[in-house]
Coordinates of C-alpha atoms in Angstrom, one line a residue:
X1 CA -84.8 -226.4 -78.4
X2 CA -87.2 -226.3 -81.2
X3 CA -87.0 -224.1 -84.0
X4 CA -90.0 -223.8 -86.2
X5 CA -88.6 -222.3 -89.8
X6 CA -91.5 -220.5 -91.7
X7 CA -92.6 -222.3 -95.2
X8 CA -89.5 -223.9 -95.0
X9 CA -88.8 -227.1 -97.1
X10 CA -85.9 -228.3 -99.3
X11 CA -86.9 -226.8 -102.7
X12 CA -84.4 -229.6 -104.6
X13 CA -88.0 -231.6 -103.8
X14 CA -89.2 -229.7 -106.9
X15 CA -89.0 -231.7 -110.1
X16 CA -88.4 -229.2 -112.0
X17 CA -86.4 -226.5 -110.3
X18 CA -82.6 -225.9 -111.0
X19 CA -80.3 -223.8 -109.0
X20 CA -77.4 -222.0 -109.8
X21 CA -76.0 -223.2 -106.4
X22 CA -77.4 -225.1 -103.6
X23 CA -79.6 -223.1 -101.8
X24 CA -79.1 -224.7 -98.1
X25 CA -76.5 -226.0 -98.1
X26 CA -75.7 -226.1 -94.2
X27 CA -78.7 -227.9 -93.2
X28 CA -77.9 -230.5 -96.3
X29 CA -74.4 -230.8 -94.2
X30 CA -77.0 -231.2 -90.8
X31 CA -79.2 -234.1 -92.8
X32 CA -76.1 -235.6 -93.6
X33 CA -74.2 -235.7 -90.2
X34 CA -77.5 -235.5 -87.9
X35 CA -80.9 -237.5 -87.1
X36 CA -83.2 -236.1 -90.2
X37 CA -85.8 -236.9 -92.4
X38 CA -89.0 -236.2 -93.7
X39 CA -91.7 -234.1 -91.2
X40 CA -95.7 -234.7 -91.8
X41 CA -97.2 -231.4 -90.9
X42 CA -100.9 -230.5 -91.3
X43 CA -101.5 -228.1 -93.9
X44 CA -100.3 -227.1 -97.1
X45 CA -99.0 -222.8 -97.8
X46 CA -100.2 -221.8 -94.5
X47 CA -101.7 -223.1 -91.2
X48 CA -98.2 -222.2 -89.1
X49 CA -100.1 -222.3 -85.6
X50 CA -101.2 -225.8 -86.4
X51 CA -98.1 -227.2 -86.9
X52 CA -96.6 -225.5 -84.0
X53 CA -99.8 -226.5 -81.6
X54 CA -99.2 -230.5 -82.8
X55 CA -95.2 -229.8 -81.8
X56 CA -96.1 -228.2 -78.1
X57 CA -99.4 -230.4 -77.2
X58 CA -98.6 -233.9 -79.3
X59 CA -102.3 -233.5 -80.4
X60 CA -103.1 -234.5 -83.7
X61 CA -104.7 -231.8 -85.6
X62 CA -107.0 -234.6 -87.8
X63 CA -109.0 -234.7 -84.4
X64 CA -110.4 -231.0 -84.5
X65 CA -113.0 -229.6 -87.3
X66 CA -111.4 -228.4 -90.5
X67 CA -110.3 -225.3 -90.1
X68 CA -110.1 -225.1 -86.9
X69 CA -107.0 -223.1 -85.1
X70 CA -106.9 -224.5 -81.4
X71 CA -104.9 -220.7 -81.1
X72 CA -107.8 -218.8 -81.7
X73 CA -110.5 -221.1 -79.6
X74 CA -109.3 -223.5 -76.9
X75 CA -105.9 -222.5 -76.2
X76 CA -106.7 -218.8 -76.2
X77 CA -108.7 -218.8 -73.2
X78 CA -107.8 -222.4 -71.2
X79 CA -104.5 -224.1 -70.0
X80 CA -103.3 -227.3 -71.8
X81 CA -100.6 -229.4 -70.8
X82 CA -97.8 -228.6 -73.4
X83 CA -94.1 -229.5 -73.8
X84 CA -93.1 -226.3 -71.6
X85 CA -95.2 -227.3 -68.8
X86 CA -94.2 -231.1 -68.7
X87 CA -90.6 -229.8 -68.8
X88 CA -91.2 -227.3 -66.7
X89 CA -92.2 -229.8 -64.1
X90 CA -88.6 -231.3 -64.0
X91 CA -87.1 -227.9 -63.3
X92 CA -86.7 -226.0 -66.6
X93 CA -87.1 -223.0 -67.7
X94 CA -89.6 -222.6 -70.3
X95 CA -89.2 -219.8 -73.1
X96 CA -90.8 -218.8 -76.2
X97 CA -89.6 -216.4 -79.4
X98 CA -91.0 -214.9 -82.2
X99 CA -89.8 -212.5 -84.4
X100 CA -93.4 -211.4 -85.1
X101 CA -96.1 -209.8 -83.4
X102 CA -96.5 -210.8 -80.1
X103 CA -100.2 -211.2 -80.5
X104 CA -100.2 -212.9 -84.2
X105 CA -102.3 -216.2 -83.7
X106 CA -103.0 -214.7 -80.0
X107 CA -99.4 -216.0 -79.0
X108 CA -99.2 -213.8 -75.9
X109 CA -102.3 -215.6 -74.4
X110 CA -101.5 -218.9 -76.2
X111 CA -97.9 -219.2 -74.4
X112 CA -99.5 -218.3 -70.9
X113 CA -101.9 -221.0 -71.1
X114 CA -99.2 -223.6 -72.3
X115 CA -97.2 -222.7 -69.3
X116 CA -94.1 -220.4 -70.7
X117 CA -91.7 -218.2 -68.3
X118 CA -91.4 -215.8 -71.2
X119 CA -92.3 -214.6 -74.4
X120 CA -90.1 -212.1 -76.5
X121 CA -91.4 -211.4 -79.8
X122 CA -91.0 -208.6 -82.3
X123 CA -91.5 -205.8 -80.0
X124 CA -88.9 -206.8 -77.8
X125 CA -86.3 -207.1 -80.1
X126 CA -84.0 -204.2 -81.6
X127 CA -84.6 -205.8 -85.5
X128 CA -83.0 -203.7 -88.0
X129 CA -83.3 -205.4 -91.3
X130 CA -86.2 -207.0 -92.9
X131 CA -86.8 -208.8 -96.3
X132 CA -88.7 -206.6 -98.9
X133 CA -91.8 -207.7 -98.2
X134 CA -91.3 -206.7 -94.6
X135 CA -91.0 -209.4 -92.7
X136 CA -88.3 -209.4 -90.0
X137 CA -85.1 -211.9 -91.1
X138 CA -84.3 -214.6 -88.7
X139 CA -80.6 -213.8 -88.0
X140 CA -81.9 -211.7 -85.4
X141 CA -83.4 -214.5 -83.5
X142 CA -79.4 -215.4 -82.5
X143 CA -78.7 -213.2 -79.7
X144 CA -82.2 -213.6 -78.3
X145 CA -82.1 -217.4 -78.1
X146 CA -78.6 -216.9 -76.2
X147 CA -80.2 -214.2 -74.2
X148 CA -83.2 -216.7 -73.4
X149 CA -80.6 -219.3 -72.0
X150 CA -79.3 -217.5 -69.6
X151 CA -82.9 -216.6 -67.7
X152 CA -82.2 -219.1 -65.7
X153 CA -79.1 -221.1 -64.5
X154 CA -80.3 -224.4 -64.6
X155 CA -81.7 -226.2 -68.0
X156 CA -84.7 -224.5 -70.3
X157 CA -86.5 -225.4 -73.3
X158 CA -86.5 -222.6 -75.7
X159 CA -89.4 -222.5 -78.5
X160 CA -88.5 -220.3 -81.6
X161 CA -91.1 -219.7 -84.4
X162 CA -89.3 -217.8 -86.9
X163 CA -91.0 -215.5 -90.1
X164 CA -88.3 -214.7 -92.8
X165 CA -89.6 -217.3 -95.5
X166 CA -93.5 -216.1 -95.4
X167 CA -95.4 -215.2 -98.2
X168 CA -96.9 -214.2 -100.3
X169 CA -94.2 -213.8 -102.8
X170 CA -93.3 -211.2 -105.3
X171 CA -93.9 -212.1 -108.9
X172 CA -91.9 -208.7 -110.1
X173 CA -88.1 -208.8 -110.1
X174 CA -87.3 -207.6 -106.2
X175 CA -83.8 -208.7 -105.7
X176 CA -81.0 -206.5 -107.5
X177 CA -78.5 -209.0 -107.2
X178 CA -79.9 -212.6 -105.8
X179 CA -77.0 -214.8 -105.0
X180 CA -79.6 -218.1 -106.0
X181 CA -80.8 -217.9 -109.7
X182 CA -83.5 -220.2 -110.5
X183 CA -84.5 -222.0 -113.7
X184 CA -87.1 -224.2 -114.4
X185 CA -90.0 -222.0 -114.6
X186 CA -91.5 -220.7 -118.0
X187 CA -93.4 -218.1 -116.7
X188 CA -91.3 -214.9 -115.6
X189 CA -93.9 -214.1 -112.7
X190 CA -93.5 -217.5 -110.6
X191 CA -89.6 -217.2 -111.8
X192 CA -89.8 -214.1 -110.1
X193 CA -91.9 -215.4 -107.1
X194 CA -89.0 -218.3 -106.7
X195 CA -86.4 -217.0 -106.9
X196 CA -87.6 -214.7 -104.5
X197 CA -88.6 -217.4 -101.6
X198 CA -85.3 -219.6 -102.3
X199 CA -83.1 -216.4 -101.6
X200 CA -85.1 -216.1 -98.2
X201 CA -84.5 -219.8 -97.6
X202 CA -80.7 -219.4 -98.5
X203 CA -80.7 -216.7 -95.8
X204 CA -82.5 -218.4 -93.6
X205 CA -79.8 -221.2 -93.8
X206 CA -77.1 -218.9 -92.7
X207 CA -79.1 -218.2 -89.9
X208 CA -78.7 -221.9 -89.0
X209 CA -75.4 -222.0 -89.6
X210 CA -75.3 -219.2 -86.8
X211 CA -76.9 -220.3 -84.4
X212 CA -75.7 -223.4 -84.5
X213 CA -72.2 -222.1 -84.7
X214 CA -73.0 -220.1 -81.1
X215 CA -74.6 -223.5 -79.3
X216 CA -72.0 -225.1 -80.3
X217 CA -69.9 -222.7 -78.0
X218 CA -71.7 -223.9 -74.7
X219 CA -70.5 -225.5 -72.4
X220 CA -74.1 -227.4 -71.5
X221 CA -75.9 -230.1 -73.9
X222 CA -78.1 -228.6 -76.5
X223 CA -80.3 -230.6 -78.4
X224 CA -81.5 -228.5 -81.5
X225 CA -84.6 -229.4 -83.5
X226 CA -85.3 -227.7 -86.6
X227 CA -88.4 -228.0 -89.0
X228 CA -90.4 -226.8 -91.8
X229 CA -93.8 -226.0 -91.0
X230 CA -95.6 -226.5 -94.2
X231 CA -94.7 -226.1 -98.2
X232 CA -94.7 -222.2 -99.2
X233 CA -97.7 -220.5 -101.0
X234 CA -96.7 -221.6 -104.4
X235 CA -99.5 -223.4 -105.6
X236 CA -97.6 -226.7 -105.7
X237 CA -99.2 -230.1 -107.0
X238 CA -98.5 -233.6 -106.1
X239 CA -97.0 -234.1 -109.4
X240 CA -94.5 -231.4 -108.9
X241 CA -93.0 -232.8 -106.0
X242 CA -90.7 -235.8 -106.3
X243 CA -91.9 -237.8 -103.3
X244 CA -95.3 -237.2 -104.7
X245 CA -96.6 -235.6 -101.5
X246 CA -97.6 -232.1 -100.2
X247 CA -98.1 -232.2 -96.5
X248 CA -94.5 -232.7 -95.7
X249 CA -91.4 -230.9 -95.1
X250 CA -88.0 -231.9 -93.6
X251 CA -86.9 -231.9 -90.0
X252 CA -83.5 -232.3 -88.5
X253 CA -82.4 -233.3 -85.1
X254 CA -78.7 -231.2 -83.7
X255 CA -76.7 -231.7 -81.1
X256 CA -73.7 -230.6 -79.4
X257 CA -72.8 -233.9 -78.1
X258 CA -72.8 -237.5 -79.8
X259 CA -76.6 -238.7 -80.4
X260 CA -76.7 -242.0 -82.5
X261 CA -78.1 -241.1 -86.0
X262 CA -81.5 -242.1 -86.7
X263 CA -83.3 -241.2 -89.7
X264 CA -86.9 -241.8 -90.0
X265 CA -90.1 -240.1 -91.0
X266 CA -91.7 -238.5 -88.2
X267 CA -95.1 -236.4 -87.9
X268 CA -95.4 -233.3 -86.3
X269 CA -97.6 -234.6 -82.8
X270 CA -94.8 -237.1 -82.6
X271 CA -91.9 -235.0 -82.8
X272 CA -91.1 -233.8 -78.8
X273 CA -92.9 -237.4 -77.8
X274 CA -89.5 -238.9 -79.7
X275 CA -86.8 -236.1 -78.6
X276 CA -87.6 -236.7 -75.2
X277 CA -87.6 -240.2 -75.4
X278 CA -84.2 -240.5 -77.0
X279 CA -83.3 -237.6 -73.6
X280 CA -85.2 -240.1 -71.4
X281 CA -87.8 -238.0 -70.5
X282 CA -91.1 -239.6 -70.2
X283 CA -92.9 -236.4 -68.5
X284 CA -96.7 -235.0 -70.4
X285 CA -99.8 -237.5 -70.7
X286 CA -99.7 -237.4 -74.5
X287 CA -96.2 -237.3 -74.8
X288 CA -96.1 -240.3 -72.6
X289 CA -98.8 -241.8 -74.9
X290 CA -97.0 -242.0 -78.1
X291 CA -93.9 -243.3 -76.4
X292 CA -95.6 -246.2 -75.4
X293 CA -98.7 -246.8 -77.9
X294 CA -97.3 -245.3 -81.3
X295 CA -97.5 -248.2 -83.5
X296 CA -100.3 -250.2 -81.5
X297 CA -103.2 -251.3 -82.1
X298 CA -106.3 -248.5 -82.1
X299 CA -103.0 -246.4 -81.8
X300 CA -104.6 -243.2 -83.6
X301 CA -108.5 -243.9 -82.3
X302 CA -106.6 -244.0 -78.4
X303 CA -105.2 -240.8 -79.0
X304 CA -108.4 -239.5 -80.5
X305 CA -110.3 -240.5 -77.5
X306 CA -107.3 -239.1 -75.2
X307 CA -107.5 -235.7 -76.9
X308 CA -111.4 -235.4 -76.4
X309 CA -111.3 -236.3 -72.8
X310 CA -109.0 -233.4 -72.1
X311 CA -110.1 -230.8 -74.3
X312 CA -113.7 -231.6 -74.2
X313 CA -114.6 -234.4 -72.1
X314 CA -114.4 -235.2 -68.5
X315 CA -110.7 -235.3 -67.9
X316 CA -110.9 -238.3 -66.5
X317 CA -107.2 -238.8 -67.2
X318 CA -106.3 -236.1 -64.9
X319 CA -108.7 -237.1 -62.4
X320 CA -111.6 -234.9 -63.2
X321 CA -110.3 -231.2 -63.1
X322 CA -107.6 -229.4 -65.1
X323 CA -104.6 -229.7 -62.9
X324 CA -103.2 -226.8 -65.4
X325 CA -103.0 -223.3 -64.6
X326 CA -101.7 -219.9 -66.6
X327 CA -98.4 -218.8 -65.8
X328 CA -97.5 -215.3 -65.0
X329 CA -95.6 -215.6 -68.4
X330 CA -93.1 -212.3 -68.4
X331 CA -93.4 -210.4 -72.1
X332 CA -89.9 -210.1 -73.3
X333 CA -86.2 -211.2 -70.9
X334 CA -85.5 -207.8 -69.6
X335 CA -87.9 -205.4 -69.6
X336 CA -87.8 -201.9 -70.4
X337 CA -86.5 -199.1 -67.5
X338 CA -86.9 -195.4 -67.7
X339 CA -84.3 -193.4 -66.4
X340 CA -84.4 -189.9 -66.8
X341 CA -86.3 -187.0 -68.7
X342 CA -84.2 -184.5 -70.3
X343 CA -85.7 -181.3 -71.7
X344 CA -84.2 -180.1 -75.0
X345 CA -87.1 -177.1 -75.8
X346 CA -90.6 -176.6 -77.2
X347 CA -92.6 -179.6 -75.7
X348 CA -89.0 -182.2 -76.6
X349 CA -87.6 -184.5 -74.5
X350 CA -84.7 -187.2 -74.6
X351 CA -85.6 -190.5 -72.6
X352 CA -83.0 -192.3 -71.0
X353 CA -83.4 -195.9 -70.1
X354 CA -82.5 -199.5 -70.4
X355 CA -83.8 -202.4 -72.8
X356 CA -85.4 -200.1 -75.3
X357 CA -86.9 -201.3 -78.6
X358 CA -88.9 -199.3 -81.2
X359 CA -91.7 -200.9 -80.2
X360 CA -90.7 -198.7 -77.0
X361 CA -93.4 -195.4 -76.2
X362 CA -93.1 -193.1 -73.5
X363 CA -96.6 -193.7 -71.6
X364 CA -98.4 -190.2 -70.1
X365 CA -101.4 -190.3 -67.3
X366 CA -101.8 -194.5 -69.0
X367 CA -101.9 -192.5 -72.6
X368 CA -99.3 -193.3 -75.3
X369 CA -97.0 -190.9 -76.9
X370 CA -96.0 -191.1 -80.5
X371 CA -92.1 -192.0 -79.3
X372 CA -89.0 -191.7 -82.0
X373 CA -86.6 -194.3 -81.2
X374 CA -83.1 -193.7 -81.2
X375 CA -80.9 -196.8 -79.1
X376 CA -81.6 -199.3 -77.0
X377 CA -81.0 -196.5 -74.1
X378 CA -82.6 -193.5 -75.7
X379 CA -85.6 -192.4 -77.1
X380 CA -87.5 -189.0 -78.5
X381 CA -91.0 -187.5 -77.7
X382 CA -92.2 -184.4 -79.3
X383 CA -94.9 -181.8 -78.9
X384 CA -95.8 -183.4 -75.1
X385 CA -96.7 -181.1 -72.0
X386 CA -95.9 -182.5 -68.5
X387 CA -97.1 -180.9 -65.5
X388 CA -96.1 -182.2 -61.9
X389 CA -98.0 -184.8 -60.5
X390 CA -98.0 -187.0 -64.1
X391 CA -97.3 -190.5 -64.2
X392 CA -94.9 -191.4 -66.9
X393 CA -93.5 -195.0 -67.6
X394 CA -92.1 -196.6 -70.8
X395 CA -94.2 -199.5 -72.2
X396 CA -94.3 -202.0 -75.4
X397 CA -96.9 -201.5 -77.6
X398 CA -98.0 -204.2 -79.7

């Protein structure tokens, strides 16, 4: 299981940031007790999909033109080998989360093409709190990871991208009563704008807590990795960080079951080639690559010439021809049922279903209805006229 945690890093890296307590302190416990250490990503305050695509593919993103998002060009329209479809070619089930938009950085297509079961972002979950600035918070991604392990009964990798910590961040006073004060910062704007972001990243730590908490309560192995995908917006220098370095945040590897501590640096295309070596799983060309070339000689030209023969070139290492194909990836675990239509007067109607979110719309003749939601079994349309013979469904809309 990999969880991606947005802008996360540890913000004691600050020189000159002070705390009034320790902001995360469950994942310091997790360095501490587990595999951790530091996590080259490639970008500074933004570039999430990046870091994510390096994590699924192993590809290094120092090998495509700068500013280039494989999400919005290659991946959006042609099948890559991925870390779901090399596991998914020893039996797992393959699942992916968001508690975004399902089509932010063109996900829903993304996820097909990388060979995913299902996808269940924003729209398929019943969120009901947000940060101030709007953004869904991540303790809602709990019960939809457990839900995504039971899709199948065998094993699954579950891929979690989560959103709480994204910017930008407010420089006027937000939180009425923030249980991390910060010092350290002259100006009251970016005091403002920090203590913001290290409040999300203290909840965003109980969310880790949590979910760990719940894995911990299975009675199959779990192996849990959990990562920062770049530094947050916050104009950040390389003299304000203590390890003198901005394209870095922290990683940390969980488990459920005794896994000899090793710390070490690691980059984000090396990441699954090293968790499923230590699982003995030698499945995925490139993954296979860096278990058996990283530190070589021409170790970094090899895999540059690797990526280009399968994105670009003639794929002579698969033979020739793409052996990769788009899955009939299912949007959301369990999709949405209608029921029933009950009348209550003057063009209203109660919906009765199943698996309803309020991203849920009552869908006329393929037309959508403004739809009021109400529970995750009812719903409300107003000022609608139905006449036999219409087709009406419930669908998602994005």
């Amino acid at each position: 299981m990999f969880v991606q945690l947005e802008s996360y890093f540890d913000p004691t890296e600050v020189e000159w940031l002070r705390f009034s307590e320790d902001p995360i302190p469950n994942l310091r416990k997790l360095y501490a007790d587990y595999s951790s250490g530091y996590f080259k990503v490639p970008s500074v305050g933004a570039g999430t999909a990046n870091t994510e695509f390096e994590v699924l593919t192993g590809m290094n993103m120092r090998f495509f033109g700068p500013g280039e998002y494989p999400y919005k060009t290659y991946v959006k329209t042609t099948p890559l080998e991925s870390a779901a479809s090399a596991l998914s070619s020893l039996g797992y089930g393959a699942e992916a989360l968001h508690n975004n938009g399902g089509n932010f950085y063109s996900r829903a297509k993304v996820y097909n093409n990388m060979g995913f079961d299902h996808y269940t972002s924003k729209e398929f979950m019943n969120i009901l709190k947000t940060t101030p600035k709007g953004w869904a918070t991540d303790d809602i991604l709990v019960p939809n990871i457990m839900e995504s392990l039971d899709t199948t009964d065998g094993t699954d990798f579950v891929c979690t991208i989560s959103v709480q910590g994204h910017g930008d961040y407010p420089t006027e006073p937000t939180l009425e009563n923030p249980e991390i004060n910060v010092t350290g910062v002259e100006d009251e704007g970016k005091r403002n704008a920090w203590e913001y972001y290290v409040n999300q990243l203290h909840e965003m730590d109980q969310f880790v807590k949590e979910l760990t908490d719940r894995l911990s309560e299975l009675d199959e192995r779990v192996v849990l990795v959990m990562y920062g995908d770049h530094l947050p917006t916050m104009d950040l220098k390389v003299e304000d960080m203590k390890n003198r370095y901005l394209f870095q945040t922290k990683y940390v590897m969980w488990s459920n079951f005794d896994m000899k501590k090793k710390d070490k640096n690691i980059a984000a295309y090396q990441m699954a080639a090293e968790v499923f070596n230590r699982l003995g799983i030698h499945e995925g060309t490139v993954f296979n690559y860096h278990q058996t070339r990283k530190g070589s000689r021409n170790y970094q030209l090899d895999l540059q010439a690797l990526q280009y023969d399968i994105l670009y070139g003639k794929q002579y290492v698969y033979g020739g021809e793409n052996p990769f194909e788009a899955t009939k990836m299912q949007l959301g675990i369990y999709p949405a049922t209608l029921e029933r239509l009950e009348s209550i007067g003057n063009g209203s109607y109660y919906v009765y279903g199943t698996n309803f979110t309020a991203a849920s719309r009552l869908e006329i003749n393929k037309e959508l209805q403004e739809t009021q939601y109400i529970s995750p079994t009812q719903l409300l349309v107003q000022n609608v006229e139905l006449a036999d013979g219409d087709q009406v469904s419930v669908a998602t809309q994005s």
